mmCIF file of C-alpha atoms and ligand atoms in Angstrom:
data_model
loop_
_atom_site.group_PDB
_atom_site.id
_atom_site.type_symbol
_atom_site.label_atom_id
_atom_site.label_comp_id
_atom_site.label_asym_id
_atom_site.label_seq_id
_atom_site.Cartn_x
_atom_site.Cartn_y
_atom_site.Cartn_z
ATOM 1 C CA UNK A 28 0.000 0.000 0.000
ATOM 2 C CA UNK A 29 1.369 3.428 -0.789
ATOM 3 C CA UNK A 30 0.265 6.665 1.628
ATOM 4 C CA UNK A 31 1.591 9.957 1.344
ATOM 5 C CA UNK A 32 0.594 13.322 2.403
ATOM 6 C CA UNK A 33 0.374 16.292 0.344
ATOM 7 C CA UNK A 34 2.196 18.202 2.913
ATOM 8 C CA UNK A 35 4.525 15.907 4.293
ATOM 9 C CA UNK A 36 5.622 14.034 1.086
ATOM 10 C CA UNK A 37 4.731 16.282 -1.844
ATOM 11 C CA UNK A 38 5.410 20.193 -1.276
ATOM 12 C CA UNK A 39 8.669 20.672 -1.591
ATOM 13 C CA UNK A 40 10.024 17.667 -3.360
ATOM 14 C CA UNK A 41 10.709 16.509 -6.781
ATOM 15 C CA UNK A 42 7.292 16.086 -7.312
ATOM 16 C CA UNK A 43 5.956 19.544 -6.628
ATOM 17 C CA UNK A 44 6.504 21.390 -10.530
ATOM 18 C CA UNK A 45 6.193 25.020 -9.956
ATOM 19 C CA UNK A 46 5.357 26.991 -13.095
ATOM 20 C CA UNK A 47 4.497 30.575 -14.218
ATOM 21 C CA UNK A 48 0.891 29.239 -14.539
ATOM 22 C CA UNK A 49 0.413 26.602 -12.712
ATOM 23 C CA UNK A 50 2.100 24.633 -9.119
ATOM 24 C CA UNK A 51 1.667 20.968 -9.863
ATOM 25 C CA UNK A 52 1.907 18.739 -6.823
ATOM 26 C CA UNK A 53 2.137 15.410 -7.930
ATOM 27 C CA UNK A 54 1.040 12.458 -5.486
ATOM 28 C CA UNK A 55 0.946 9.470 -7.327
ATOM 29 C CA UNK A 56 3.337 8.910 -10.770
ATOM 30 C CA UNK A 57 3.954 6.564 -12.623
ATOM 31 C CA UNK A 58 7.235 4.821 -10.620
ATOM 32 C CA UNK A 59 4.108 3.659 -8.032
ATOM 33 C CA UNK A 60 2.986 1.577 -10.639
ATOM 34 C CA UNK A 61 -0.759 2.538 -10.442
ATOM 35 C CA UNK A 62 -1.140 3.190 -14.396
ATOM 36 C CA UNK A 63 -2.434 6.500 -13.725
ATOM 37 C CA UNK A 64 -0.487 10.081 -11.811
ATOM 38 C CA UNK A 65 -2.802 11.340 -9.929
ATOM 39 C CA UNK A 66 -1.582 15.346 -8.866
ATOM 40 C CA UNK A 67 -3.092 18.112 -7.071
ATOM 41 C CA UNK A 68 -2.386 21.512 -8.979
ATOM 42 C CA UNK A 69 -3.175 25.256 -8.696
ATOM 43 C CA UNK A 70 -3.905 27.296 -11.733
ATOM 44 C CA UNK A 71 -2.963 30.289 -10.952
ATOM 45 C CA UNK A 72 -5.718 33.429 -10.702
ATOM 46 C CA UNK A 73 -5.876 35.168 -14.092
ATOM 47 C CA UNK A 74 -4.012 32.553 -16.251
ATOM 48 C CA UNK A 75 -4.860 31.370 -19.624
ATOM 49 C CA UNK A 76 -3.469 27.580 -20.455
ATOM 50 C CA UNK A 77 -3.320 26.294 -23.924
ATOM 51 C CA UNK A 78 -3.275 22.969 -23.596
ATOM 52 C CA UNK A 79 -3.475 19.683 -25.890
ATOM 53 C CA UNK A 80 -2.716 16.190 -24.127
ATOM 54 C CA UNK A 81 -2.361 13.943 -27.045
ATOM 55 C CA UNK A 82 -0.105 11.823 -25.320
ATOM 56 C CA UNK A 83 -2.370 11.410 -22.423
ATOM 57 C CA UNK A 84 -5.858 10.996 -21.371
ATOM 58 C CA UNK A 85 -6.611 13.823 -18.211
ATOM 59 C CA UNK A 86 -9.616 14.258 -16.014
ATOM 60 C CA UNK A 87 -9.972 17.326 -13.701
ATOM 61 C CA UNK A 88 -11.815 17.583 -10.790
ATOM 62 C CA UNK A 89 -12.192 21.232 -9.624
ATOM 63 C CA UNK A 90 -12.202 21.250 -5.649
ATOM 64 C CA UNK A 91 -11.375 25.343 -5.422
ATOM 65 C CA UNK A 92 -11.769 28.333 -7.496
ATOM 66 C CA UNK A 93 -13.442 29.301 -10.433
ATOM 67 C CA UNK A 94 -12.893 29.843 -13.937
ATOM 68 C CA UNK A 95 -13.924 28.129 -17.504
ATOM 69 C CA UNK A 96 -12.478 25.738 -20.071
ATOM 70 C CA UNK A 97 -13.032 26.361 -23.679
ATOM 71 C CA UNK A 98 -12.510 24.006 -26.807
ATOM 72 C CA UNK A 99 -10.736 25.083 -29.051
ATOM 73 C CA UNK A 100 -12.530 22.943 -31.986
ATOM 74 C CA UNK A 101 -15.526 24.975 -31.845
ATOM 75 C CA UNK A 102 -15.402 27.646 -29.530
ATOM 76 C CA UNK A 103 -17.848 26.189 -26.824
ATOM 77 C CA UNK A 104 -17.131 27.810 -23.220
ATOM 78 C CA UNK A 105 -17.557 25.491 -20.172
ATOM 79 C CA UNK A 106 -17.689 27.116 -16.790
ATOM 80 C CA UNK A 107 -15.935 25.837 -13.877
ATOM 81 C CA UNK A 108 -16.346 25.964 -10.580
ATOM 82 C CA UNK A 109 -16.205 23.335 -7.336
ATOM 83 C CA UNK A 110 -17.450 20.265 -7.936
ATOM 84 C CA UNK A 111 -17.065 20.646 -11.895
ATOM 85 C CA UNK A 112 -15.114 17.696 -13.601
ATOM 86 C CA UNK A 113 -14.066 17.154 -16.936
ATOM 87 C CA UNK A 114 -12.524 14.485 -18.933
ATOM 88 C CA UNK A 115 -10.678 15.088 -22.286
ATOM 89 C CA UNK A 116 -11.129 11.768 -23.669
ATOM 90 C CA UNK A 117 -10.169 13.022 -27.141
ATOM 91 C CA UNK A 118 -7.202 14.606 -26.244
ATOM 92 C CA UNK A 119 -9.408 17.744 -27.095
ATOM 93 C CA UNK A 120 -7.590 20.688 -27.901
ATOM 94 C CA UNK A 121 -8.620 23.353 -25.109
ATOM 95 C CA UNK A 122 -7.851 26.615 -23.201
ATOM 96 C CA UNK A 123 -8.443 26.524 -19.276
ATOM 97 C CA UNK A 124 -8.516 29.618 -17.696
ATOM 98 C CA UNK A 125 -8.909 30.275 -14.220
ATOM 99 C CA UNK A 126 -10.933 34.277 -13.258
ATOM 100 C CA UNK A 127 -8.584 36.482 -12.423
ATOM 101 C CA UNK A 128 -8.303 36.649 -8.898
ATOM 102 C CA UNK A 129 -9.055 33.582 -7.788
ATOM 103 C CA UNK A 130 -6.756 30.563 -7.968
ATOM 104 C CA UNK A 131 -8.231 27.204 -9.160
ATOM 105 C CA UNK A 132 -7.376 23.643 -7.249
ATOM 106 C CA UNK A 133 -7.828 20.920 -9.613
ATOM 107 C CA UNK A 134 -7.069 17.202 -8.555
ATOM 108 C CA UNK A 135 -6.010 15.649 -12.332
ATOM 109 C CA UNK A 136 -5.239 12.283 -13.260
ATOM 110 C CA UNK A 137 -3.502 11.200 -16.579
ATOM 111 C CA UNK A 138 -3.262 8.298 -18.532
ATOM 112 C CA UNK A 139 -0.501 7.103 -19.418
ATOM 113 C CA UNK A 140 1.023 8.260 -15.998
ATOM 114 C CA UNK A 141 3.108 11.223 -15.527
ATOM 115 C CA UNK A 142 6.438 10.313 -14.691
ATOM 116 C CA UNK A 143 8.239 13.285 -12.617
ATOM 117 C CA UNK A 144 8.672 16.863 -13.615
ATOM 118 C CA UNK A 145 6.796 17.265 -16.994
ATOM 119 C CA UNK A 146 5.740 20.376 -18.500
ATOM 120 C CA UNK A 147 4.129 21.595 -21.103
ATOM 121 C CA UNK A 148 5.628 21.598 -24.514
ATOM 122 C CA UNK A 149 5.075 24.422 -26.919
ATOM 123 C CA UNK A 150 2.141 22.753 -27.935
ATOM 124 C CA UNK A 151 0.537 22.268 -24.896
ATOM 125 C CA UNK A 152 1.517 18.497 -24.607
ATOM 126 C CA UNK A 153 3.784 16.139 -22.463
ATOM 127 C CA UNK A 154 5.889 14.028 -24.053
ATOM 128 C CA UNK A 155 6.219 10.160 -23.431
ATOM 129 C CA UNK A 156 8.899 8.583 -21.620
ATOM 130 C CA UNK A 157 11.288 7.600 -24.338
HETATM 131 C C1 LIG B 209 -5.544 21.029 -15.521
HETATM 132 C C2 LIG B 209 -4.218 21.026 -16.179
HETATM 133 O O1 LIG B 209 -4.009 20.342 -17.144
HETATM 134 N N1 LIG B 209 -3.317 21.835 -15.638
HETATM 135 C C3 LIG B 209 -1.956 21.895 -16.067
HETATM 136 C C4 LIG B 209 -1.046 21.132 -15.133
HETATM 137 C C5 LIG B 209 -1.302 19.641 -15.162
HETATM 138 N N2 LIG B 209 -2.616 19.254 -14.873
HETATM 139 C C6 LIG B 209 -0.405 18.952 -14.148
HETATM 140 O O2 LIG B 209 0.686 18.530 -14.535
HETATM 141 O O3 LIG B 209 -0.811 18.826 -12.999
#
């Protein structure tokens, strides 16, 4: 059985990605063997993300915050706010945004899983383990 603690295991470490945009603190990845990262992140207030996983599978669960996710194929806005999750099961091309001031908390999981200290490439993406 694996147990951590955001706090005690997770700020601070490897696993915590700081980022202009976003503070990604990873709890599970993929060296725990569970076929899925699992990570709690904050997008920071005001921020605009273009982002395209099509390497990965992500849902987000908002658990703070507010702000909206947009797709990019057709222009449709999504709100977000606690409680809201969303799945991009086809690797949808989107922008997440989070209102300007007020930070969103977002627990994510992605599949494949994460391995470490990914971020986004200029497209948006993270690349696969090679
Ligand atoms: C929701 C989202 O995709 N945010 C960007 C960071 C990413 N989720 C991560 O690595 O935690």
């Amino acid at each position: 059985m694996i147990v951590k603690n955001l706090y005690d295991d997770v700020i601070g470490t490897d696993a915590d990605v700081d980022s202009a945009q976003w503070n990604s603190r990873r709890l599970l990845l993929a060296s725990d063997g569970m076929g899925f990262s699992l990570h709690d992140t904050l997008i920071k207030a005001g921020e605009d993300l273009h982002l395209w996983y099509k390497n990965h599978l992500e849902a987000v669960y908002c658990i703070e915050g507010e702000g909206e996710i947009v797709e990019k194929k057709d222009g449709t806005v999504h709100p977000i706010r606690e409680g809201t999750v969303y799945a991009l099961n086809e690797h949808d091309q989107h922008i997440l945004r989070a209102n300007k001031g007020v930070q969103m908390r977002m627990v994510c999981v992605f599949n494949p899983p994460v391995t470490g200290r990914e971020v986004h490439d200029e497209d948006g993406s993270y690349k696969l383990p090679e």
